[in-house]
Amino acid sequence: MSEPHVLLLGAPGAGKGTQSKRLADEFDIEHVTTGDALRANKDMDISHMDTEYDTPRAYMEAGELVPDEVVNEIVKTALQEADGYVLDGYPRNLDQAEYLSDITDLDVVVFLDVSESELVDRLTGRRVCDDCGANYHVEFSPPETEGVCDECGGDLIQRDDDTEDTVRERLRVYEENTEPVVEHYRDEGVLVEIDGEGTPDEVFEAIRDEVADAA
């Protein structure tokens, strides 16, 4: 079986990160996220581009969004260095989707379908350790002692971007920018839709079977 090229799509809270890591382990392929790729290539020389700064690091340190053309270049580098991969968090818009089709061939595009009410429950219930960064959920994976990290005993907090108002705004932005990407792959007839509201194991088994069939 060849090394699969997988694109995983879904709204914030759909479980892309969790499932991508499991897929990467299962098929021994790279887990490529834009965040990780940016961090790994933050000192890449982009002076040949007509951009404000000469490295991605400069954008990050200025607190500015890294432009699409820079993200594209970084994703291209990450994919070229991987035999097989699961791509998570990219493309975020139609321009990036079209660029992606120019630089690689996808074996399967998986969309994790989760209702908005479920997404809100998942995201507003997340708690993060203020000391070590470990993640918990008040309903799905609570700590042994409420408000206390199992790993280091630190305080568990709700991040500002996990409050309900912020979560609903994140979902609105996702729908505006990334929903057209889902429709793009659906129109092309290559989108595999998975019910993302099952247990993590059920969802993983469904994705794994699709990837195994496509590879």
Coordinates of N, CA and C in Angstrom, one line a residue:
M1 N 0.9 -1.2 0.0 CA 0.0 0.0 0.0 C 0.9 1.2 0.0
S2 N 0.6 2.2 -0.9 CA 1.4 3.4 -0.9 C 1.1 4.3 0.3
E3 N 2.0 5.2 0.5 CA 1.8 6.2 1.7 C 0.6 7.1 1.3
P4 N -0.5 7.1 2.1 CA -1.6 7.9 1.8 C -1.4 9.4 1.9
H5 N -2.1 10.2 1.1 CA -2.2 11.6 1.2 C -3.6 12.0 1.6
V6 N -3.8 12.4 2.8 CA -5.1 12.6 3.4 C -5.3 14.1 3.8
L7 N -6.4 14.6 3.4 CA -6.8 15.9 3.9 C -8.0 15.8 4.8
L8 N -7.9 16.3 6.1 CA -9.0 16.2 7.1 C -9.6 17.6 7.3
L9 N -10.9 17.7 7.0 CA -11.6 19.0 7.2 C -12.6 18.9 8.3
G10 N -12.9 20.0 8.9 CA -13.9 20.1 9.9 C -13.8 21.4 10.7
A11 N -14.9 21.7 11.3 CA -15.0 23.0 12.1 C -14.1 22.9 13.3
P12 N -13.8 24.0 14.0 CA -13.1 24.0 15.3 C -14.0 23.1 16.2
G13 N -13.3 22.2 16.9 CA -14.0 21.3 17.9 C -14.5 20.0 17.2
A14 N -14.3 19.8 15.9 CA -14.8 18.6 15.3 C -13.9 17.4 15.6
G15 N -12.7 17.7 16.1 CA -11.8 16.5 16.4 C -10.7 16.3 15.4
K16 N -10.4 17.3 14.6 CA -9.4 17.1 13.5 C -8.0 16.7 14.1
G17 N -7.6 17.5 15.1 CA -6.3 17.3 15.7 C -6.1 15.9 16.3
T18 N -7.1 15.5 17.1 CA -7.1 14.1 17.7 C -7.0 13.1 16.7
Q19 N -7.9 13.1 15.7 CA -8.0 12.1 14.7 C -6.8 12.1 13.7
S20 N -6.3 13.3 13.4 CA -5.1 13.4 12.6 C -3.9 12.7 13.2
K21 N -3.7 12.9 14.5 CA -2.5 12.3 15.2 C -2.7 10.8 15.1
R22 N -3.9 10.3 15.4 CA -4.1 8.8 15.4 C -3.9 8.2 14.0
L23 N -4.3 9.0 12.9 CA -4.1 8.5 11.5 C -2.6 8.5 11.2
A24 N -1.9 9.5 11.6 CA -0.5 9.6 11.4 C 0.3 8.4 12.0
D25 N -0.1 8.0 13.2 CA 0.5 6.9 13.9 C 0.1 5.6 13.2
E26 N -1.2 5.5 12.9 CA -1.7 4.2 12.3 C -1.0 3.9 11.0
F27 N -0.8 4.9 10.1 CA -0.3 4.7 8.8 C 1.2 5.1 8.6
D28 N 1.8 5.5 9.8 CA 3.2 5.9 9.8 C 3.5 7.0 8.7
I29 N 2.6 8.1 8.8 CA 2.8 9.2 7.9 C 2.9 10.5 8.7
E30 N 3.2 11.6 8.0 CA 3.4 12.9 8.7 C 2.1 13.5 9.1
H31 N 2.0 14.1 10.2 CA 0.9 15.0 10.6 C 1.3 16.4 10.3
V32 N 0.7 17.0 9.3 CA 1.1 18.3 8.9 C 0.0 19.3 9.3
T33 N 0.3 20.2 10.2 CA -0.6 21.3 10.5 C 0.1 22.6 10.1
T34 N -0.7 23.6 9.8 CA -0.1 24.9 9.5 C 0.6 25.5 10.6
G35 N 0.1 25.3 11.9 CA 0.8 25.8 13.0 C 2.2 25.2 13.2
D36 N 2.2 23.9 13.2 CA 3.5 23.2 13.3 C 4.5 23.6 12.2
A37 N 3.9 23.6 10.9 CA 4.8 23.9 9.8 C 5.3 25.3 9.9
L38 N 4.5 26.3 10.4 CA 5.0 27.6 10.5 C 6.1 27.7 11.6
R39 N 5.9 27.0 12.7 CA 6.9 27.0 13.8 C 8.2 26.4 13.3
A40 N 8.1 25.3 12.5 CA 9.3 24.6 12.0 C 10.0 25.4 11.0
N41 N 9.3 26.3 10.3 CA 9.9 27.1 9.2 C 9.9 28.6 9.4
K42 N 9.9 29.0 10.7 CA 9.6 30.4 11.0 C 10.8 31.3 10.5
D43 N 12.0 30.7 10.3 CA 13.1 31.5 9.8 C 13.3 31.3 8.3
M44 N 12.4 30.7 7.6 CA 12.5 30.6 6.2 C 12.7 31.9 5.5
D45 N 13.6 32.0 4.6 CA 13.8 33.3 3.9 C 12.7 33.5 2.8
I46 N 11.9 34.5 3.0 CA 10.8 34.8 2.1 C 11.1 36.2 1.4
S47 N 12.3 36.6 1.4 CA 12.7 37.9 0.9 C 12.4 38.0 -0.6
H48 N 12.3 36.9 -1.3 CA 12.0 36.9 -2.7 C 10.5 37.2 -3.0
M49 N 9.7 37.1 -1.9 CA 8.3 37.4 -2.1 C 8.1 38.9 -1.9
D50 N 7.0 39.4 -2.4 CA 6.7 40.8 -2.2 C 5.8 41.0 -1.0
T51 N 6.5 40.7 0.2 CA 5.8 40.7 1.5 C 6.4 41.8 2.4
E52 N 5.7 42.1 3.5 CA 6.2 43.1 4.4 C 7.5 42.7 5.1
Y53 N 7.5 41.4 5.5 CA 8.7 40.9 6.3 C 9.4 39.9 5.5
D54 N 10.7 39.6 5.9 CA 11.5 38.6 5.2 C 11.5 37.2 5.8
T55 N 10.8 37.1 6.9 CA 10.7 35.7 7.5 C 9.3 35.6 8.1
P56 N 8.7 34.4 8.2 CA 7.4 34.2 8.9 C 7.5 34.6 10.4
R57 N 8.7 34.4 11.0 CA 8.9 34.8 12.4 C 8.5 36.2 12.7
A58 N 8.9 37.1 11.7 CA 8.7 38.5 11.9 C 7.2 38.8 12.0
Y59 N 6.4 38.1 11.2 CA 4.9 38.3 11.2 C 4.4 37.8 12.6
M60 N 4.9 36.6 13.0 CA 4.4 36.1 14.3 C 4.8 37.0 15.5
E61 N 6.0 37.5 15.5 CA 6.4 38.3 16.6 C 5.7 39.7 16.6
A62 N 5.2 40.1 15.4 CA 4.5 41.4 15.3 C 3.0 41.1 15.6
G63 N 2.6 39.8 15.8 CA 1.2 39.5 16.1 C 0.3 39.7 14.9
E64 N 0.9 39.6 13.7 CA 0.1 39.7 12.5 C -0.1 38.4 11.8
L65 N -1.2 38.2 11.0 CA -1.4 37.0 10.3 C -0.4 36.8 9.2
V66 N 0.1 35.6 9.1 CA 1.1 35.3 8.0 C 0.3 35.3 6.7
P67 N 0.7 36.0 5.7 CA -0.1 36.0 4.4 C -0.2 34.6 3.8
D68 N -1.3 34.5 3.0 CA -1.6 33.2 2.3 C -0.4 32.7 1.5
E69 N 0.3 33.6 0.8 CA 1.3 33.1 -0.1 C 2.5 32.5 0.7
V70 N 2.7 33.1 1.9 CA 3.8 32.5 2.8 C 3.4 31.2 3.3
V71 N 2.1 31.1 3.8 CA 1.6 29.8 4.3 C 1.7 28.8 3.2
N72 N 1.3 29.1 2.0 CA 1.3 28.2 0.9 C 2.7 27.6 0.7
E73 N 3.7 28.5 0.7 CA 5.1 28.1 0.5 C 5.5 27.1 1.6
I74 N 5.1 27.4 2.8 CA 5.5 26.6 4.0 C 4.9 25.2 3.9
V75 N 3.6 25.2 3.5 CA 2.9 23.9 3.4 C 3.5 23.1 2.3
K76 N 3.8 23.8 1.2 CA 4.4 23.1 0.0 C 5.7 22.4 0.5
T77 N 6.6 23.1 1.2 CA 7.8 22.6 1.7 C 7.6 21.3 2.6
A78 N 6.6 21.5 3.5 CA 6.3 20.4 4.5 C 5.8 19.1 3.7
L79 N 5.0 19.3 2.7 CA 4.4 18.2 1.9 C 5.5 17.5 1.1
Q80 N 6.4 18.3 0.5 CA 7.5 17.8 -0.3 C 8.4 16.9 0.5
E81 N 8.5 17.2 1.8 CA 9.4 16.5 2.7 C 8.8 15.2 3.3
A82 N 7.5 15.0 3.0 CA 6.8 13.9 3.5 C 6.4 12.9 2.4
D83 N 6.6 11.6 2.7 CA 6.2 10.5 1.8 C 4.7 10.4 1.8
G84 N 4.1 10.3 3.0 CA 2.7 10.3 3.2 C 2.3 11.3 4.2
Y85 N 1.1 11.8 4.3 CA 0.7 12.8 5.2 C -0.8 12.9 5.5
V86 N -1.1 13.4 6.6 CA -2.5 13.8 6.9 C -2.4 15.3 7.2
L87 N -3.1 16.1 6.4 CA -3.1 17.6 6.4 C -4.3 18.1 7.2
D88 N -4.0 18.9 8.2 CA -5.0 19.3 9.2 C -4.9 20.8 9.4
G89 N -5.9 21.6 9.1 CA -6.0 23.0 9.3 C -5.6 23.8 8.0
Y90 N -5.5 23.2 6.9 CA -5.2 23.8 5.6 C -5.8 22.9 4.5
P91 N -6.5 23.4 3.5 CA -6.6 24.8 3.2 C -7.8 25.5 3.9
R92 N -7.6 26.8 4.2 CA -8.7 27.5 4.9 C -9.6 28.3 4.0
N93 N -9.2 28.4 2.8 CA -10.1 29.2 1.8 C -9.9 28.6 0.4
L94 N -10.7 29.0 -0.5 CA -10.7 28.5 -1.9 C -9.4 28.7 -2.6
D95 N -8.8 29.8 -2.4 CA -7.5 30.1 -3.1 C -6.5 29.1 -2.6
Q96 N -6.4 28.8 -1.3 CA -5.5 27.8 -0.8 C -5.8 26.4 -1.3
A97 N -7.1 26.1 -1.5 CA -7.5 24.8 -2.0 C -7.1 24.6 -3.4
E98 N -7.2 25.7 -4.2 CA -6.7 25.6 -5.6 C -5.2 25.5 -5.7
Y99 N -4.5 26.2 -4.8 CA -3.0 26.0 -4.7 C -2.6 24.6 -4.4
L100 N -3.4 24.0 -3.4 CA -3.0 22.7 -2.9 C -3.1 21.7 -4.1
S101 N -4.2 21.9 -4.9 CA -4.3 20.9 -6.1 C -3.2 21.0 -7.1
D102 N -2.5 22.2 -7.1 CA -1.4 22.3 -8.0 C -0.1 21.7 -7.5
I103 N 0.0 21.5 -6.2 CA 1.3 21.0 -5.6 C 1.3 19.6 -5.1
T104 N 0.1 19.0 -5.0 CA 0.0 17.6 -4.5 C -1.2 16.9 -5.0
D105 N -1.2 15.6 -5.0 CA -2.4 14.8 -5.3 C -3.0 14.2 -4.0
L106 N -4.2 14.4 -3.7 CA -4.9 13.9 -2.5 C -5.5 12.5 -2.8
D107 N -5.3 11.6 -1.9 CA -6.0 10.3 -2.0 C -7.4 10.3 -1.5
V108 N -7.6 11.0 -0.4 CA -8.9 11.1 0.2 C -9.1 12.4 0.9
V109 N -10.3 13.0 0.8 CA -10.6 14.2 1.6 C -11.8 13.9 2.5
V110 N -11.5 13.9 3.8 CA -12.5 13.5 4.8 C -13.0 14.8 5.5
F111 N -14.3 14.8 5.6 CA -15.0 15.9 6.4 C -15.7 15.4 7.6
L112 N -15.3 15.9 8.8 CA -15.9 15.5 10.0 C -17.1 16.4 10.3
D113 N -18.3 15.8 10.1 CA -19.6 16.5 10.2 C -20.1 16.5 11.7
V114 N -20.1 17.7 12.3 CA -20.5 17.8 13.7 C -21.5 19.0 13.7
S115 N -22.6 18.9 14.4 CA -23.6 20.0 14.5 C -23.0 21.1 15.3
E116 N -23.6 22.3 15.1 CA -23.1 23.5 15.8 C -23.3 23.4 17.3
S117 N -24.4 22.9 17.7 CA -24.7 22.8 19.1 C -23.6 21.9 19.8
E118 N -23.3 20.8 19.1 CA -22.3 19.9 19.7 C -20.9 20.6 19.7
L119 N -20.6 21.3 18.7 CA -19.3 22.0 18.6 C -19.2 23.0 19.8
V120 N -20.3 23.8 20.0 CA -20.3 24.7 21.1 C -20.1 24.0 22.4
D121 N -20.8 22.9 22.7 CA -20.6 22.1 23.9 C -19.1 21.7 24.1
R122 N -18.6 21.2 23.0 CA -17.2 20.7 23.1 C -16.2 21.8 23.4
L123 N -16.3 22.9 22.7 CA -15.4 24.0 22.8 C -15.5 24.8 24.1
T124 N -16.7 25.0 24.6 CA -16.9 25.8 25.8 C -16.6 24.9 27.0
G125 N -16.5 23.6 26.9 CA -16.2 22.7 28.0 C -14.8 22.4 28.2
R126 N -13.9 23.0 27.3 CA -12.5 22.7 27.3 C -11.9 23.5 28.5
R127 N -11.0 22.8 29.2 CA -10.2 23.5 30.3 C -8.7 23.1 30.0
V128 N -7.9 24.1 30.3 CA -6.4 24.0 30.0 C -5.7 24.3 31.3
C129 N -4.6 23.5 31.5 CA -3.8 23.7 32.7 C -3.0 25.0 32.5
D130 N -3.0 25.9 33.5 CA -2.4 27.2 33.4 C -0.8 27.0 33.5
D131 N -0.4 25.8 34.0 CA 1.0 25.6 34.2 C 1.7 24.8 33.0
C132 N 1.1 23.6 32.8 CA 1.7 22.7 31.8 C 1.0 22.6 30.4
G133 N -0.2 23.2 30.3 CA -0.9 23.2 29.1 C -1.7 22.0 28.7
A134 N -1.8 21.0 29.7 CA -2.6 19.8 29.4 C -4.1 20.2 29.2
N135 N -4.7 19.4 28.3 CA -6.1 19.7 28.0 C -7.1 18.8 28.6
Y136 N -8.2 19.3 29.1 CA -9.3 18.5 29.7 C -10.6 19.0 29.1
H137 N -11.7 18.2 29.4 CA -13.0 18.7 29.1 C -13.9 18.3 30.3
V138 N -14.8 19.3 30.6 CA -15.6 19.1 31.8 C -16.5 17.9 31.7
E139 N -16.9 17.5 30.4 CA -17.8 16.4 30.2 C -17.1 15.2 29.7
F140 N -16.3 15.3 28.7 CA -15.7 14.2 28.0 C -14.4 13.6 28.6
S141 N -13.6 14.5 29.2 CA -12.3 14.0 29.8 C -12.0 14.9 31.0
P142 N -12.8 14.8 32.0 CA -12.6 15.6 33.2 C -11.3 15.2 34.0
P143 N -10.7 16.1 34.8 CA -9.6 15.7 35.6 C -10.1 14.9 36.8
E144 N -9.2 14.2 37.5 CA -9.7 13.4 38.7 C -10.3 14.4 39.7
T145 N -9.7 15.5 39.9 CA -10.2 16.5 40.9 C -10.6 17.8 40.1
E146 N -11.8 18.2 40.3 CA -12.3 19.3 39.5 C -11.4 20.6 39.7
G147 N -11.0 21.1 38.5 CA -10.2 22.3 38.5 C -8.7 22.2 38.7
V148 N -8.3 20.9 38.9 CA -6.9 20.6 39.2 C -6.3 19.7 38.1
C149 N -5.1 20.0 37.6 CA -4.5 19.2 36.6 C -4.0 17.9 37.1
D150 N -4.3 16.8 36.4 CA -3.8 15.5 36.9 C -2.3 15.4 36.7
E151 N -1.7 16.1 35.7 CA -0.3 16.0 35.4 C 0.6 16.7 36.4
C152 N 0.2 17.9 36.7 CA 1.2 18.7 37.5 C 0.5 19.4 38.7
G153 N -0.8 19.3 38.9 CA -1.5 19.9 40.0 C -1.8 21.4 39.8
G154 N -1.5 21.9 38.6 CA -1.8 23.3 38.3 C -3.3 23.6 38.2
D155 N -3.6 24.9 38.2 CA -5.0 25.3 38.0 C -5.5 25.1 36.6
L156 N -6.8 24.6 36.4 CA -7.4 24.5 35.1 C -8.2 25.7 34.8
I157 N -8.0 26.3 33.7 CA -8.7 27.6 33.3 C -9.5 27.4 32.0
Q158 N -10.5 28.3 31.8 CA -11.1 28.3 30.5 C -10.5 29.5 29.7
R159 N -9.9 29.1 28.6 CA -9.2 30.1 27.8 C -10.3 31.1 27.2
D160 N -9.8 32.4 27.0 CA -10.7 33.4 26.5 C -11.4 33.0 25.2
D161 N -10.7 32.2 24.4 CA -11.3 31.9 23.1 C -12.2 30.6 23.2
D162 N -12.4 30.2 24.4 CA -13.4 29.1 24.6 C -14.7 29.5 25.3
T163 N -14.9 30.8 25.5 CA -16.2 31.3 26.0 C -17.2 31.2 24.9
E164 N -18.5 31.1 25.2 CA -19.5 30.8 24.2 C -19.5 31.9 23.1
D165 N -19.5 33.2 23.5 CA -19.5 34.2 22.5 C -18.4 34.1 21.5
T166 N -17.2 33.8 22.0 CA -16.0 33.7 21.2 C -16.1 32.5 20.3
V167 N -16.6 31.4 20.9 CA -16.7 30.1 20.1 C -17.7 30.3 18.9
R168 N -18.8 31.0 19.2 CA -19.8 31.2 18.1 C -19.2 32.1 17.0
E169 N -18.4 33.0 17.4 CA -17.7 33.9 16.4 C -16.7 33.1 15.6
R170 N -15.9 32.2 16.3 CA -15.0 31.4 15.6 C -15.7 30.5 14.6
L171 N -16.9 30.0 14.9 CA -17.6 29.1 14.0 C -18.2 29.9 12.9
R172 N -18.6 31.1 13.1 CA -19.1 32.0 12.0 C -18.0 32.3 11.0
V173 N -16.8 32.6 11.5 CA -15.6 32.8 10.6 C -15.3 31.6 9.9
Y174 N -15.3 30.4 10.5 CA -15.0 29.2 9.8 C -16.0 29.0 8.7
E175 N -17.3 29.2 9.0 CA -18.3 28.9 8.0 C -18.1 29.8 6.8
E176 N -17.8 31.1 7.1 CA -17.6 32.1 6.0 C -16.4 31.7 5.1
N177 N -15.3 31.3 5.7 CA -14.1 31.1 5.0 C -13.9 29.7 4.5
T178 N -14.2 28.7 5.3 CA -13.8 27.3 5.1 C -14.9 26.5 4.6
E179 N -16.2 26.8 4.8 CA -17.3 26.1 4.3 C -17.3 26.0 2.8
P180 N -16.9 27.1 2.1 CA -16.7 27.0 0.6 C -15.7 25.9 0.2
V181 N -14.7 25.7 1.0 CA -13.7 24.6 0.7 C -14.3 23.3 0.7
V182 N -15.2 23.1 1.8 CA -15.9 21.8 1.9 C -16.8 21.6 0.6
E183 N -17.5 22.7 0.3 CA -18.4 22.6 -0.9 C -17.6 22.3 -2.2
H184 N -16.4 22.9 -2.3 CA -15.5 22.7 -3.4 C -15.2 21.2 -3.6
Y185 N -14.8 20.5 -2.5 CA -14.5 19.1 -2.6 C -15.7 18.3 -2.8
R186 N -16.8 18.7 -2.2 CA -18.1 18.0 -2.4 C -18.5 18.0 -3.9
D187 N -18.4 19.2 -4.5 CA -18.7 19.4 -5.9 C -17.8 18.6 -6.8
E188 N -16.6 18.4 -6.4 CA -15.6 17.6 -7.2 C -15.9 16.1 -7.1
G189 N -16.7 15.7 -6.1 CA -17.1 14.3 -5.9 C -16.0 13.5 -5.2
V190 N -15.1 14.2 -4.4 CA -14.1 13.5 -3.7 C -14.2 13.6 -2.2
L191 N -15.3 14.3 -1.7 CA -15.5 14.4 -0.3 C -16.1 13.2 0.4
V192 N -15.4 12.7 1.4 CA -16.0 11.6 2.2 C -16.5 12.2 3.5
E193 N -17.8 12.1 3.8 CA -18.4 12.7 5.0 C -18.5 11.7 6.1
I194 N -18.0 12.0 7.3 CA -18.0 11.1 8.4 C -18.8 11.8 9.5
D195 N -19.6 11.0 10.2 CA -20.4 11.5 11.3 C -19.4 11.7 12.5
G196 N -19.1 13.0 12.8 CA -18.1 13.2 13.8 C -18.6 13.2 15.3
E197 N -19.9 12.8 15.4 CA -20.4 12.9 16.8 C -20.4 11.5 17.5
G198 N -19.8 10.5 16.9 CA -19.7 9.2 17.6 C -18.5 9.3 18.6
T199 N -18.2 8.2 19.2 CA -17.1 8.2 20.1 C -15.8 8.4 19.3
P200 N -14.7 8.9 20.0 CA -13.5 9.1 19.2 C -13.0 7.8 18.5
D201 N -13.3 6.6 19.1 CA -12.9 5.3 18.5 C -13.7 5.0 17.3
E202 N -15.0 5.3 17.4 CA -15.9 5.0 16.3 C -15.6 5.9 15.1
V203 N -15.3 7.2 15.4 CA -14.9 8.1 14.3 C -13.6 7.7 13.7
F204 N -12.7 7.3 14.5 CA -11.4 6.9 14.0 C -11.5 5.7 13.1
E205 N -12.3 4.7 13.5 CA -12.4 3.5 12.7 C -13.0 3.8 11.3
A206 N -14.0 4.7 11.3 CA -14.6 5.1 10.0 C -13.6 5.8 9.1
I207 N -12.8 6.7 9.7 CA -11.8 7.4 8.9 C -10.7 6.4 8.4
R208 N -10.3 5.6 9.3 CA -9.2 4.6 9.0 C -9.6 3.7 7.8
D209 N -10.9 3.3 7.8 CA -11.4 2.4 6.7 C -11.4 3.2 5.4
E210 N -11.8 4.4 5.4 CA -11.8 5.2 4.2 C -10.4 5.4 3.6
V211 N -9.5 5.7 4.5 CA -8.1 6.0 4.1 C -7.5 4.7 3.5
A212 N -7.7 3.6 4.2 CA -7.2 2.3 3.8 C -7.7 1.9 2.4
D213 N -9.0 2.2 2.2 CA -9.6 1.9 0.8 C -9.0 2.8 -0.3
A214 N -8.7 4.0 0.1 CA -8.2 5.0 -0.9 C -6.8 4.9 -1.2
A215 N -6.0 4.4 -0.3 CA -4.5 4.4 -0.4 C -4.0 3.3 -1.4

